[in-house]
Structures are given as C-alpha cells and as structure tokens.
PDB file of C-alpha atoms and ligand atoms in Angstrom:
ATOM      1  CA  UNK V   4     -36.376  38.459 -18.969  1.00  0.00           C
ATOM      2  CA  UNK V   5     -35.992  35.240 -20.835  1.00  0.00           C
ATOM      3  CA  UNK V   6     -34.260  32.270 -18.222  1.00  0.00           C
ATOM      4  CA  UNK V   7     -31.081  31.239 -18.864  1.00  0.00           C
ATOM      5  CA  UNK V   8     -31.000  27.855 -18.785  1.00  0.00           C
ATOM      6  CA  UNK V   9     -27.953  25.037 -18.361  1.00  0.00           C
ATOM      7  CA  UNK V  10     -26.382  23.469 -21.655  1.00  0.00           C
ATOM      8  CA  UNK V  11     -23.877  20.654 -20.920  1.00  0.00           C
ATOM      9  CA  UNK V  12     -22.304  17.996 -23.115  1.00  0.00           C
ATOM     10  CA  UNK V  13     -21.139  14.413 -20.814  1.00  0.00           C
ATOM     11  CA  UNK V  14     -17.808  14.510 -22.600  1.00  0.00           C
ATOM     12  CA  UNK V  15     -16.920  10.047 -22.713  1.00  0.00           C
ATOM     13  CA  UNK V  16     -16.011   8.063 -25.984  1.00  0.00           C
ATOM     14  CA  UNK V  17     -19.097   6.181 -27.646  1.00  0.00           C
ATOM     15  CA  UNK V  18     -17.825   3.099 -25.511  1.00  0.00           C
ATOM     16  CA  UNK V  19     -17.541   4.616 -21.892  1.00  0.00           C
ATOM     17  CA  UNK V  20     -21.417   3.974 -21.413  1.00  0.00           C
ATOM     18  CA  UNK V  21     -23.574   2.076 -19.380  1.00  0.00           C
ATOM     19  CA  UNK V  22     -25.146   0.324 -22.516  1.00  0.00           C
ATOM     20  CA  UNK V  23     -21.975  -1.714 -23.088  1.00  0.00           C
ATOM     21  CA  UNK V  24     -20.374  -2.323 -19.739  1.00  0.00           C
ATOM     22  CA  UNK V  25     -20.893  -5.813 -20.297  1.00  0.00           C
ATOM     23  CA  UNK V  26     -20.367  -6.481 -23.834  1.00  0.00           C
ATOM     24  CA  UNK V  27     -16.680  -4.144 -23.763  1.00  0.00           C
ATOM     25  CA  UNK V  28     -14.205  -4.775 -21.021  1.00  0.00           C
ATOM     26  CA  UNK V  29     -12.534  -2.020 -19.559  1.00  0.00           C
ATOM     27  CA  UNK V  30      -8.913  -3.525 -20.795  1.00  0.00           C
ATOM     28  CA  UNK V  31     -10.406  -3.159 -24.307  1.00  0.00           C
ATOM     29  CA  UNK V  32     -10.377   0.687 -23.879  1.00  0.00           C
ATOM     30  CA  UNK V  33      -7.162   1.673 -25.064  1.00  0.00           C
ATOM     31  CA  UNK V  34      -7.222  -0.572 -28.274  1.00  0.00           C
ATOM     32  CA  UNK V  35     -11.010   1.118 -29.538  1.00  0.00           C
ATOM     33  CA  UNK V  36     -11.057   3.706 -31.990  1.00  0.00           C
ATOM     34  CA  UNK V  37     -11.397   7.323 -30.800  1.00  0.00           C
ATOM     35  CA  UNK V  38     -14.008   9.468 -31.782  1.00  0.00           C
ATOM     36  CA  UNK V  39     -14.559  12.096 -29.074  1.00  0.00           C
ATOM     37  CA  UNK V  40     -11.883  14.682 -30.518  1.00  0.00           C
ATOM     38  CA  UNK V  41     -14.005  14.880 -33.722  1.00  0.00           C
ATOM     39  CA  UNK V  42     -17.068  14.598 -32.331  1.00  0.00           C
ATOM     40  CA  UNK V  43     -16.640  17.372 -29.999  1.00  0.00           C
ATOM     41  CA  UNK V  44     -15.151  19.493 -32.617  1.00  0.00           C
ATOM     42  CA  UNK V  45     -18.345  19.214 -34.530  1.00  0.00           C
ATOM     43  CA  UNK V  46     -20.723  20.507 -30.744  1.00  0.00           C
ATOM     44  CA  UNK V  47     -18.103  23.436 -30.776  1.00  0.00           C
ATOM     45  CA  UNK V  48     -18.981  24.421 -33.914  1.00  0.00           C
ATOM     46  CA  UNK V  49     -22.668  24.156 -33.620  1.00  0.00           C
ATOM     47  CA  UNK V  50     -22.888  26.278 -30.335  1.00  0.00           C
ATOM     48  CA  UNK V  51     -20.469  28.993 -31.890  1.00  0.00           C
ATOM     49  CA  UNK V  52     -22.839  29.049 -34.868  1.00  0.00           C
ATOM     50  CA  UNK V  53     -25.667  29.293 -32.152  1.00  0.00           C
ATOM     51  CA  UNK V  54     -23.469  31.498 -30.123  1.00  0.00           C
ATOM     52  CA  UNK V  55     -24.120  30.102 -26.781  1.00  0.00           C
ATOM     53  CA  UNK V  56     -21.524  28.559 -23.979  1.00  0.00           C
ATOM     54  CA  UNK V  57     -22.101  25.390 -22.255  1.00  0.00           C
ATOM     55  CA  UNK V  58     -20.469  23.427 -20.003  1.00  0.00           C
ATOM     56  CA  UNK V  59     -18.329  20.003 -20.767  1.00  0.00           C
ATOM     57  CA  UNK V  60     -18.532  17.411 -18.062  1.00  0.00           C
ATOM     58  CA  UNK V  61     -15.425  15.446 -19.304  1.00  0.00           C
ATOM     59  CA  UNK V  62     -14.272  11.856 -17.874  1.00  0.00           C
ATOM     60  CA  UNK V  63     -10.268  12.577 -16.337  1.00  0.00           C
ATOM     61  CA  UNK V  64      -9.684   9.512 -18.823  1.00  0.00           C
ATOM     62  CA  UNK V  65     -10.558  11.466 -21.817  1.00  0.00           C
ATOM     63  CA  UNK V  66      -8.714  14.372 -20.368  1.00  0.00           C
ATOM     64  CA  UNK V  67      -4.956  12.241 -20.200  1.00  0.00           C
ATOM     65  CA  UNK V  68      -5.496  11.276 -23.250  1.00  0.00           C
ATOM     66  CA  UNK V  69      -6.861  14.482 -25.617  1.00  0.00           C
ATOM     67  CA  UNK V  70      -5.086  17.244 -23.659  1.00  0.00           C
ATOM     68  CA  UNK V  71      -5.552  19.523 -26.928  1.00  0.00           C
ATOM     69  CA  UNK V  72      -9.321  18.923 -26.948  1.00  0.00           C
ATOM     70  CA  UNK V  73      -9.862  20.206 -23.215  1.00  0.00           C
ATOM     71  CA  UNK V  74      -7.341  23.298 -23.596  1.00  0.00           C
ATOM     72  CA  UNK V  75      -9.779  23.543 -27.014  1.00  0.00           C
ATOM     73  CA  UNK V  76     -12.942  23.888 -25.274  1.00  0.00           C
ATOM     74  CA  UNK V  77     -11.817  26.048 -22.226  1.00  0.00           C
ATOM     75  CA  UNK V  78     -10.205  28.829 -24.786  1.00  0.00           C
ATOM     76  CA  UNK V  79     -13.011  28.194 -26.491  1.00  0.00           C
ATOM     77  CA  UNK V  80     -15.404  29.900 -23.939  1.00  0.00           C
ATOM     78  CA  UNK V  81     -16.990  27.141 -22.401  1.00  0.00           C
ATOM     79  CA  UNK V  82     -16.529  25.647 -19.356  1.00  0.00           C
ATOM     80  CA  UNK V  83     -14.482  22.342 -18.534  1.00  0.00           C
ATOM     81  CA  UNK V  84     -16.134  20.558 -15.454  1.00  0.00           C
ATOM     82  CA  UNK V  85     -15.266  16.733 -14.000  1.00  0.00           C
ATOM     83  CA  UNK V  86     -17.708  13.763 -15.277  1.00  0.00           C
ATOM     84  CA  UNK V  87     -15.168  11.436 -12.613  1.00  0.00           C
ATOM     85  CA  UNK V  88     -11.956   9.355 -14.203  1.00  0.00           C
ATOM     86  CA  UNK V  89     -13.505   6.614 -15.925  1.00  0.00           C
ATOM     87  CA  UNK V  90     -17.371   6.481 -15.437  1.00  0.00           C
ATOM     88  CA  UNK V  91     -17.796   4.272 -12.889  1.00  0.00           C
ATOM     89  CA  UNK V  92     -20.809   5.352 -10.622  1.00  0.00           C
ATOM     90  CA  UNK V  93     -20.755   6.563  -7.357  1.00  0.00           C
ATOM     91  CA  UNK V  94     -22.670   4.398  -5.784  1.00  0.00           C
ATOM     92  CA  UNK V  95     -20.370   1.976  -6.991  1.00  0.00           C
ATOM     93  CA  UNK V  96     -17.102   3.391  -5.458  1.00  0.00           C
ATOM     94  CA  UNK V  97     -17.776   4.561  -1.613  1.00  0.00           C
ATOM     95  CA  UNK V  98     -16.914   7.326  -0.001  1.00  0.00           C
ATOM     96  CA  UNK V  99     -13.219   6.295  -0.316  1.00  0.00           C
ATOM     97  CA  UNK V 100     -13.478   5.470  -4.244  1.00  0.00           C
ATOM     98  CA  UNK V 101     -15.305   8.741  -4.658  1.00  0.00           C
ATOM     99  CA  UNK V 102     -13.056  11.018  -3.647  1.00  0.00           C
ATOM    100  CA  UNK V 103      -9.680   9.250  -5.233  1.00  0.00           C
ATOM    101  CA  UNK V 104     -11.949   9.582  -8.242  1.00  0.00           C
ATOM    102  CA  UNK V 105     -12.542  13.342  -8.021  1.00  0.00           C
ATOM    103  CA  UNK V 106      -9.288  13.816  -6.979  1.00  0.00           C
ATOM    104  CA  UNK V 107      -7.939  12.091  -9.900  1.00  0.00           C
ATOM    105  CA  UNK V 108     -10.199  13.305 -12.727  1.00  0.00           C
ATOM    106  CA  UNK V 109      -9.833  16.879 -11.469  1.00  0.00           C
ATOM    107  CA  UNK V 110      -6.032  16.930 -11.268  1.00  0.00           C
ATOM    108  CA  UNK V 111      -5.945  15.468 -15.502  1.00  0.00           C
ATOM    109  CA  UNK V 112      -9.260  18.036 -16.105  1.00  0.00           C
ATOM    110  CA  UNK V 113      -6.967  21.187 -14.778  1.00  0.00           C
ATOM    111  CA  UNK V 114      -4.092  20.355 -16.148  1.00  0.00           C
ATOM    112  CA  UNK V 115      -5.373  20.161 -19.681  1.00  0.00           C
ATOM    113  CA  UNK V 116      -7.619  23.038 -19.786  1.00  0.00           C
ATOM    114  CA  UNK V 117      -5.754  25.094 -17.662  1.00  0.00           C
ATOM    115  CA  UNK V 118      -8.550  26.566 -15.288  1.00  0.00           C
ATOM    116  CA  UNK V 119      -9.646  25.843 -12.232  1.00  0.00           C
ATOM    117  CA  UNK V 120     -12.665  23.218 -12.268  1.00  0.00           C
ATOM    118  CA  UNK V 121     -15.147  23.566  -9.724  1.00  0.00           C
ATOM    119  CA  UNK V 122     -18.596  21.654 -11.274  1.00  0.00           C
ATOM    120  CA  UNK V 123     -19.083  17.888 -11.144  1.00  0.00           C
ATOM    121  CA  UNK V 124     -21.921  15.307 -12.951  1.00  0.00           C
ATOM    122  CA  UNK V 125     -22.090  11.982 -11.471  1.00  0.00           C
ATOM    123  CA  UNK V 126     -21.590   8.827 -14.033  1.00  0.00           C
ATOM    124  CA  UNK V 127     -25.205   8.052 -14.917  1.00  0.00           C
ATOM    125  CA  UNK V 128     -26.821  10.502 -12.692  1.00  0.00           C
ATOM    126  CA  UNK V 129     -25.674   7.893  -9.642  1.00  0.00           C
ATOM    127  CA  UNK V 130     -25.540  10.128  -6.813  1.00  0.00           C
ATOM    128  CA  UNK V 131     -28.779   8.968  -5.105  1.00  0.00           C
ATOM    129  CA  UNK V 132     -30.727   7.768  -1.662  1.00  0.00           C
ATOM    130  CA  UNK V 133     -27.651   5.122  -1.546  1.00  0.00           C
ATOM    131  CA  UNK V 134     -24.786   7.907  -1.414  1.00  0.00           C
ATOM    132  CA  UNK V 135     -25.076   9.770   1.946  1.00  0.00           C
ATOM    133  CA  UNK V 136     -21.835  10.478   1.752  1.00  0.00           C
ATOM    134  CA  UNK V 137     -21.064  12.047  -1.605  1.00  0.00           C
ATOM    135  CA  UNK V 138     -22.294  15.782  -1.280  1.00  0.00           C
ATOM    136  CA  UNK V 139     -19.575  15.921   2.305  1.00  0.00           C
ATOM    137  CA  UNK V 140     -17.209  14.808  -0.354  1.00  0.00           C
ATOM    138  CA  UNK V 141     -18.000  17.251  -3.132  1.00  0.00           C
ATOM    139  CA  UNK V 142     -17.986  19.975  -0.294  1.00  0.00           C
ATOM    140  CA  UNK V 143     -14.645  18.992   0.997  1.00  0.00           C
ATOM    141  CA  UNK V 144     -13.105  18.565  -2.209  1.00  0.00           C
ATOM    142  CA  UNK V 145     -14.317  22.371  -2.574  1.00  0.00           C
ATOM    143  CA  UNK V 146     -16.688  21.980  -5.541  1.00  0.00           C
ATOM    144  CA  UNK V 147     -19.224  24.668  -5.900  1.00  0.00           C
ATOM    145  CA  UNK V 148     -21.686  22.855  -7.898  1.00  0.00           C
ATOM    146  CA  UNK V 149     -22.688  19.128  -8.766  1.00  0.00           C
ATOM    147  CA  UNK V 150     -25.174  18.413 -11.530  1.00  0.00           C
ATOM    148  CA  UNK V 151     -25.879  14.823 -10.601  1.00  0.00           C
ATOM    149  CA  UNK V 152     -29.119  14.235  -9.112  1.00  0.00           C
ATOM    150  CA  UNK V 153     -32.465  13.037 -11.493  1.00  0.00           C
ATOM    151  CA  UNK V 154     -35.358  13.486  -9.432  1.00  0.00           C
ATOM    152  CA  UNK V 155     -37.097  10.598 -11.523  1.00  0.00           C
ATOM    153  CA  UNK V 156     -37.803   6.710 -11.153  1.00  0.00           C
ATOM    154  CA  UNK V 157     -35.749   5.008 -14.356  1.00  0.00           C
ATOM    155  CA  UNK V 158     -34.680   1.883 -14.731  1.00  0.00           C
ATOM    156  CA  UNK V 159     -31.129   2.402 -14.619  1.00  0.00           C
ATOM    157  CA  UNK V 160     -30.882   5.341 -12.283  1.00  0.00           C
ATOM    158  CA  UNK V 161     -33.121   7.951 -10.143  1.00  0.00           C
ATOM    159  CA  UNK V 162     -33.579   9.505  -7.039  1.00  0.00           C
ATOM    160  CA  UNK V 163     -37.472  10.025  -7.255  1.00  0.00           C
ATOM    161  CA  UNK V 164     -37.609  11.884  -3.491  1.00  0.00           C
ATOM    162  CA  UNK V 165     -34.938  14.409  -4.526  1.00  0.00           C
ATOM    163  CA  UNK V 166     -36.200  17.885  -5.469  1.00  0.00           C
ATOM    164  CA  UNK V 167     -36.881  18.483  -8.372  1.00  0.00           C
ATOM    165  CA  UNK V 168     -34.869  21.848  -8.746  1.00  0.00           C
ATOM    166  CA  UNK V 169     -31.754  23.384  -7.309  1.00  0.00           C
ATOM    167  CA  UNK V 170     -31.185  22.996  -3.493  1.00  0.00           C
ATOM    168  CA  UNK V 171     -28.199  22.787  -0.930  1.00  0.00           C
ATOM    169  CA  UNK V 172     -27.892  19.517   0.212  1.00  0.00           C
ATOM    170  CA  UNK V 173     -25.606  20.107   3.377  1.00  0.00           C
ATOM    171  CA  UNK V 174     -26.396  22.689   5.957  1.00  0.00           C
ATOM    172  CA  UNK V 175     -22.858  23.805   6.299  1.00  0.00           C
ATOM    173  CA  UNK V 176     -21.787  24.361   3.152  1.00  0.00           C
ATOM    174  CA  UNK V 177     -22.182  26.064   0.079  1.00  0.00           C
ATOM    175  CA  UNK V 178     -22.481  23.229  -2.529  1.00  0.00           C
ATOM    176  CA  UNK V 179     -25.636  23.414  -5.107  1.00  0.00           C
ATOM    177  CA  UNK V 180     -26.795  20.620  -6.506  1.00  0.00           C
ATOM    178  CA  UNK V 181     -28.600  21.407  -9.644  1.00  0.00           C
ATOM    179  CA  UNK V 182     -30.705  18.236 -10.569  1.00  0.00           C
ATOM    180  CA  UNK V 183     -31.373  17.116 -14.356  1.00  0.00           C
ATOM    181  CA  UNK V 184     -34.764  18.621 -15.871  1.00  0.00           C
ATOM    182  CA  UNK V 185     -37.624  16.604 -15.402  1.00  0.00           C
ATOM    183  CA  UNK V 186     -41.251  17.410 -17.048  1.00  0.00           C
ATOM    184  CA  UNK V 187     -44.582  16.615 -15.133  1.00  0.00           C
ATOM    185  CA  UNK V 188     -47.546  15.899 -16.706  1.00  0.00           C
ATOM    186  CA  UNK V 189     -50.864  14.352 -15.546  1.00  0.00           C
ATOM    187  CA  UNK V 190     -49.232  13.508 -11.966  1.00  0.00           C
ATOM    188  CA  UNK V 191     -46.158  11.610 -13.378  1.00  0.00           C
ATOM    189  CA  UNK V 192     -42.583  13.038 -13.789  1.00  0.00           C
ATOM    190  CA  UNK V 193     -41.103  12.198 -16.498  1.00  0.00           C
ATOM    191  CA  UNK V 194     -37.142  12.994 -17.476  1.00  0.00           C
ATOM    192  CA  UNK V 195     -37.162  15.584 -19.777  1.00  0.00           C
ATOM    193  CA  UNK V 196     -33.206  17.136 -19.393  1.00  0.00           C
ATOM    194  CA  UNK V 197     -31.605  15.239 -22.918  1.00  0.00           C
ATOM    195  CA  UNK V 198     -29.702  12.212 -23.671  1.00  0.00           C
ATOM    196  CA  UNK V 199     -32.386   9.152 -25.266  1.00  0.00           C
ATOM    197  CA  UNK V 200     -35.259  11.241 -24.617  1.00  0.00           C
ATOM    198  CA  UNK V 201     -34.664  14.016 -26.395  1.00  0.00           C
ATOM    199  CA  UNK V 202     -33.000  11.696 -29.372  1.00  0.00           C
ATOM    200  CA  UNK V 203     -36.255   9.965 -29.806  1.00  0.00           C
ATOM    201  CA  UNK V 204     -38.822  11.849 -28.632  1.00  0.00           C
ATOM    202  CA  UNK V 205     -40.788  14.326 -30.886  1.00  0.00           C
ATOM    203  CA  UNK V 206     -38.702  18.033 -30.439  1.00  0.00           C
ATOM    204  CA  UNK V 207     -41.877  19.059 -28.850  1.00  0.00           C
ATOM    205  CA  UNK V 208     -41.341  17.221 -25.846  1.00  0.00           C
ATOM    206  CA  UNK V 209     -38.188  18.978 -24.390  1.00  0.00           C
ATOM    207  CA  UNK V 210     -39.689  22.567 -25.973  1.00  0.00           C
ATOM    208  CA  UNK V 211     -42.893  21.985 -23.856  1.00  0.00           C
ATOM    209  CA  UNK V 212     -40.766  20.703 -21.152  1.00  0.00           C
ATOM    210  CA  UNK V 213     -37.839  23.572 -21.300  1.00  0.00           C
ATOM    211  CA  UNK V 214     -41.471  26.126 -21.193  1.00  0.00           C
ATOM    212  CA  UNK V 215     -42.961  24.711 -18.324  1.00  0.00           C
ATOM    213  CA  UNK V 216     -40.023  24.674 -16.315  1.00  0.00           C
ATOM    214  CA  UNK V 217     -39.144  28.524 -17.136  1.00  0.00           C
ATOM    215  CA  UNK V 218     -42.148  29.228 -16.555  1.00  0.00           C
ATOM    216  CA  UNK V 219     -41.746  28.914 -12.942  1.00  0.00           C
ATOM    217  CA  UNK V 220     -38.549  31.007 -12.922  1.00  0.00           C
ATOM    218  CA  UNK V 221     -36.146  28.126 -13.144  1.00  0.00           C
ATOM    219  CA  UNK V 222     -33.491  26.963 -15.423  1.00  0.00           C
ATOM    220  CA  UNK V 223     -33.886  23.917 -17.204  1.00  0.00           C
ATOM    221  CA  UNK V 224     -30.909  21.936 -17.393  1.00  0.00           C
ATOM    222  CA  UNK V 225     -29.982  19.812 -20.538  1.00  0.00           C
ATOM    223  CA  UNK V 226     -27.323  17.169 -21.222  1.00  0.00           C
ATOM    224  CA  UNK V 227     -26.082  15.182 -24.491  1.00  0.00           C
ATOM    225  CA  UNK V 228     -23.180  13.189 -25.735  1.00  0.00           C
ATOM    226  CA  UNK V 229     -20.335  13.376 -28.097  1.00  0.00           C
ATOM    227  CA  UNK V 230     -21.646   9.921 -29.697  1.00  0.00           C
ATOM    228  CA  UNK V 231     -24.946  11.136 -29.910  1.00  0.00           C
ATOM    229  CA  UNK V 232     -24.675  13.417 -32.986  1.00  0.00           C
ATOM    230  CA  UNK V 233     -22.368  10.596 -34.083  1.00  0.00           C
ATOM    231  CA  UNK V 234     -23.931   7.976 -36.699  1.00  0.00           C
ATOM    232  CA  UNK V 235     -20.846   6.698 -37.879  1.00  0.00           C
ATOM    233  CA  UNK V 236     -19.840   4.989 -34.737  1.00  0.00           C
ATOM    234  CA  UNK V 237     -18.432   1.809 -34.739  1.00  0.00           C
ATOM    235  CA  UNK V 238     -21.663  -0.740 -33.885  1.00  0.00           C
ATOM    236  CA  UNK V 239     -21.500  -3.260 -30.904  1.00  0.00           C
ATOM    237  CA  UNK V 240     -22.816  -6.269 -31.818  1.00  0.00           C
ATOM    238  CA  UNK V 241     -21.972  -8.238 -28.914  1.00  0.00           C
ATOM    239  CA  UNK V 242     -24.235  -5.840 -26.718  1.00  0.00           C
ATOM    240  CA  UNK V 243     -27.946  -6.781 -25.761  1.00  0.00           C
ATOM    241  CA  UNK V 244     -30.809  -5.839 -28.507  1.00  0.00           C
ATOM    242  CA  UNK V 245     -31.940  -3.826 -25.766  1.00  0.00           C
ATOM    243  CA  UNK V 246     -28.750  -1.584 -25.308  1.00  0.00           C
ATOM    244  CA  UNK V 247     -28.165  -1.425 -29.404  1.00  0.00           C
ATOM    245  CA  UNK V 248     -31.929   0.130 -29.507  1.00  0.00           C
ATOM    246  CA  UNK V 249     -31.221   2.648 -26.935  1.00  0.00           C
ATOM    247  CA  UNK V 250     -27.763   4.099 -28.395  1.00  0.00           C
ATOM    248  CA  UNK V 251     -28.231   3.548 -31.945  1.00  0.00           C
ATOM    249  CA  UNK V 252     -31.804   5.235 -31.962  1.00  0.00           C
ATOM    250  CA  UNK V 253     -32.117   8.300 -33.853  1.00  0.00           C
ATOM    251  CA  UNK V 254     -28.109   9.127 -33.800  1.00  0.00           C
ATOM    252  CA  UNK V 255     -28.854  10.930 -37.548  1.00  0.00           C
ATOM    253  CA  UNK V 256     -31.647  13.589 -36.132  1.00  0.00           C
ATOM    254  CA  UNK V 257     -29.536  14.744 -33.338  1.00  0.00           C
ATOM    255  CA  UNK V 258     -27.559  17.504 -35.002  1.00  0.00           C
ATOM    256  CA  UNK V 259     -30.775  19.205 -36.176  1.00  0.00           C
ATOM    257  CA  UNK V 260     -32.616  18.985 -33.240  1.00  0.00           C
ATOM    258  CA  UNK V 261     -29.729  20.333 -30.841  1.00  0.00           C
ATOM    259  CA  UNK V 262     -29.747  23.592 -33.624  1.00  0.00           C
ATOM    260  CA  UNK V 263     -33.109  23.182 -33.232  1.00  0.00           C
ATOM    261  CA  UNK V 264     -33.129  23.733 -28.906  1.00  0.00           C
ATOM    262  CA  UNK V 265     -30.255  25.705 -29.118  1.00  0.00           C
ATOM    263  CA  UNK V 266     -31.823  28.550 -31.041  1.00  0.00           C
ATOM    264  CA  UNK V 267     -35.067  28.342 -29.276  1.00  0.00           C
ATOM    265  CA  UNK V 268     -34.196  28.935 -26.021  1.00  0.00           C
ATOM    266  CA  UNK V 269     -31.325  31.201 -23.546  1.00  0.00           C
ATOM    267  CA  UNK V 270     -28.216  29.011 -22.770  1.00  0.00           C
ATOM    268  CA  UNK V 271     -25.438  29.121 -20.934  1.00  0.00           C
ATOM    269  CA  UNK V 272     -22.576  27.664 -18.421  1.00  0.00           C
ATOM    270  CA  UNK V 273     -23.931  25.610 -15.737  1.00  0.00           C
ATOM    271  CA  UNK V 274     -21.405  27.145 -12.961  1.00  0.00           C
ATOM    272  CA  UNK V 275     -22.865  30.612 -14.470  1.00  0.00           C
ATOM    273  CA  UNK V 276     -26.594  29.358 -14.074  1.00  0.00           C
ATOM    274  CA  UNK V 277     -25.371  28.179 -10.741  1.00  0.00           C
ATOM    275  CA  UNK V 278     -24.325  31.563  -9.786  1.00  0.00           C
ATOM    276  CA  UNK V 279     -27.897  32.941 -10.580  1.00  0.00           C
ATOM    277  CA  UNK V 280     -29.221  30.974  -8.307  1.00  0.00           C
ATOM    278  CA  UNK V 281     -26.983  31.667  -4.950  1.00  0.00           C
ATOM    279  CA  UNK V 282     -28.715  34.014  -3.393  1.00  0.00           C
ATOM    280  CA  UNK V 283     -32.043  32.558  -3.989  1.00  0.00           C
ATOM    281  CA  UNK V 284     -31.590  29.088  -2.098  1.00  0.00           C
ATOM    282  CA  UNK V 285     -32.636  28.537   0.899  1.00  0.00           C
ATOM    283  CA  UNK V 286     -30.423  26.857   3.396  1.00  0.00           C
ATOM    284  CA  UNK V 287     -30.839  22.926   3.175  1.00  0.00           C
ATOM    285  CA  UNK V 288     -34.460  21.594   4.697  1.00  0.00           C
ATOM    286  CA  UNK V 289     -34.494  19.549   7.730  1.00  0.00           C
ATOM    287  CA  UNK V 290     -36.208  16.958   6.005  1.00  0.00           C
ATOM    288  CA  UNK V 291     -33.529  16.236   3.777  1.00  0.00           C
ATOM    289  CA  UNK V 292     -30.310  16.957   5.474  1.00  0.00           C
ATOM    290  CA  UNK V 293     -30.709  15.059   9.028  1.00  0.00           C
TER     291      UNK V 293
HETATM  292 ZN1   ZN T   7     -21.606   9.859 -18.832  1.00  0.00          ZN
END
C-alpha cells in the first residue's frame, strides 16, 4: 500500500519571513497589505481539486486577525495546527518565551477554528541542538506532535545530528517529532521537504526524493507558503539582493508544480500521519535523550 505522506502549508503573510526581518520592522505589520486570506483560498481550492487534506501550521497573529479564514480551513477538512504567535524562533525566546508563545498562539488558533489543536512547527525549523528545553515544553503544553526539526546543515537553520525520521524525543512522554524530509544522495543530505527547494529545483528533485523516502516505509513530509504560489506580492526593495533572490524565485511555477506533487503522490494530515506512526516508535534512544 502506497505511504501516506504529510502535506502542510506554514500559514504567515508574505512579510512574516526570515528574508525581511531586517528590511520590515515588526511595527510596520499592521499597516502592510494582506494577502494570506486570498492566497490560502486559492491552496484550498487546489487540494479539493486534488482531493487531499493537509495540515495548516498558522502564526496565532494571522489567526486574531482572519478568524473566518481558520474556521474556513478547519470546516474545510483540514487540519489547523500552531506555527507560534508571530514567528519569532525558538531559539530566540527561551524556555519562558516559548511557552507564553504556544500558549498564546494556541488560545487565538482554537478559538478561530473551533477544534482542539494539538500539532506545532517551529518558526524556521528553529527547534535545534540549542533548545533542550522545548520538546518538555511541547509535552507539558500537551501537544501530540511537533513538526520542527530539519535534520540538515543550512545556512539559516538545521539540526544535522537529529534523525532523520520520526522519533520521541523525551522518554516520558508521548510527543513525536516528525522532522522535515531530507533526500541523501552520494553521502550528503540534502533538504528535500518544500519551501525554496522545491520552488526552484527541477520537479524531479522532490519526486525522486518523496520515492526514496517511501521507499523505506516512511512518510515524507512537505511544507509551502501562502506567498509562494503568490507572484503578485508586493516587492521589498529595501531587503538584501540575496533575500529578494530567494523569495521572489520561481513564485509563477509554484501552482503547477504543487498540482503537479499533489497528484503524484498519497497525502494527508500530519496529526493523521502522526497517528500511523504511534505504535511503530520506539521509546526515545539513550543517546539522544540524556
Ligand atoms: Zn514560517
């Protein structure tokens, strides 16, 4: 039987990104145009067409403010899951900060959609070797999944030591972390699970990735953006060349490609891949729990 593998969407407005933290200060927020309503609107379409269910890891900001949109996607099928209040990366807030965070987001994220929200995705994949303490806060916040790990070495984030697929990271708990796909080829692993990669990157890539992964039993898991399959985006001048390349890049071939993956491969939740995989884990290693 075919995999089912994890479809999620990092639900922030096409200025909540790492790209432009420096060239748009947070005060500037409320004043920007917003485009995440219609963007979405346009990924619920194409995975109805494509009939598949995904999970939304949506900021508690975007929550406050589009109410509607979250109630949207939850009757909608799909599931609503916490991408923290306002993107700022865990690493970056402490234990303390952390958990006011997922307090926060998930208190705005339930009270839009409705339903009880029990899946989290770190800010730029920014749970990592520096944040001991997150995964005893996800468990004690009573989160049954977190989706925040890549098991890669990237400039901007990675936690190259982590495994590479799903695995309990406390030995008292529950919790799953389900890390972002990552491909490897010729001894180097590569990340493979979405977001610039998959915008610039032949199609080929993630299909040969999404195989090789399946093909030992496990689910890959893939991630995108609402300003992704958005062109028409306001542009950011003010942001380094560097930054423009990597979020204007190929913004006009993401629609297709997404049908594209979509119809290729099994999808579904990531808190209903999750569940495939509880009574397969093993309790957390040694190694990486002491
Ligand atoms: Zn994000």
């Amino acid at each position: 039987m075919a995999v089912i593998n994890a479809l999620s969407v990092d639900v922030e407005e096409w200025f909540q990104v790492g790209a432009f933290e420096r060239a748009i200060a947070r005060g500037e927020w409320e004043h920007l145009a917003s485009r995440v309503e219609d963007n979405c609107a346009r990924i619920l379409d194409l995975f109805a067409a494509a009939g598949v269910k995904a999970t939304f890891f949506t900021l508690g900001w975007v929550a406050a403010r589009k109410p509607a949109l979250i109630r949207r996607i939850h009757e909608a099928g799909h599931e609503v899951a916490s991408h923290g209040w306002d993107h700022a990366r865990v690493f970056a807030l402490g234990a303390k900060g952390f958990a006011e965070d997922l307090a926060r987001s998930r208190m705005a994220l339930e009270d839009a959609a409705g339903a009880a929200v029990t899946g989290y995705r770190a800010p730029s994949f920014s749970i990592d070797a520096r944040t001991p303490w997150a995964f005893p806060v996800l468990a004690a916040q009573g989160y049954a999944y977190s989706s925040s790990v890549a098991p890669v070495r990237h400039d901007h984030y990675g936690w190259r030591e982590a495994p590479r697929f799903a695995f309990r990271p406390l030995p008292d708990s529950p919790l799953i972390e389900l890390p972002v796909t990552t491909a490897e080829w010729r001894g180097r692993r590569l990340a493979a699970g979405g977001g610039g990669f998959f915008r610039v990157l032949p199609y080929e890539f993630t299909r040969r990735a999404v195989r090789q992964v399946n093909a030992l039993g496990e689910p890959a898991v893939f991630y995108f953006h609402p300003w992704e399959i958005d062109p028409g985006q306001p542009r950011v001048r003010r942001a380094p060349l560097r930054s423009r390349l990597r979020h204007y890049i190929a913004l006009g071939r993401m629609e297709g490609k997404l049908a594209r993956l979509t119809g290729e491969f099994a999808w579904g939740r990531v808190d209903e891949v999750v569940r495939g995989l509880e009574g397969k884990l093993a309790p957390c290693p040694r190694a990486l729990c002491a």
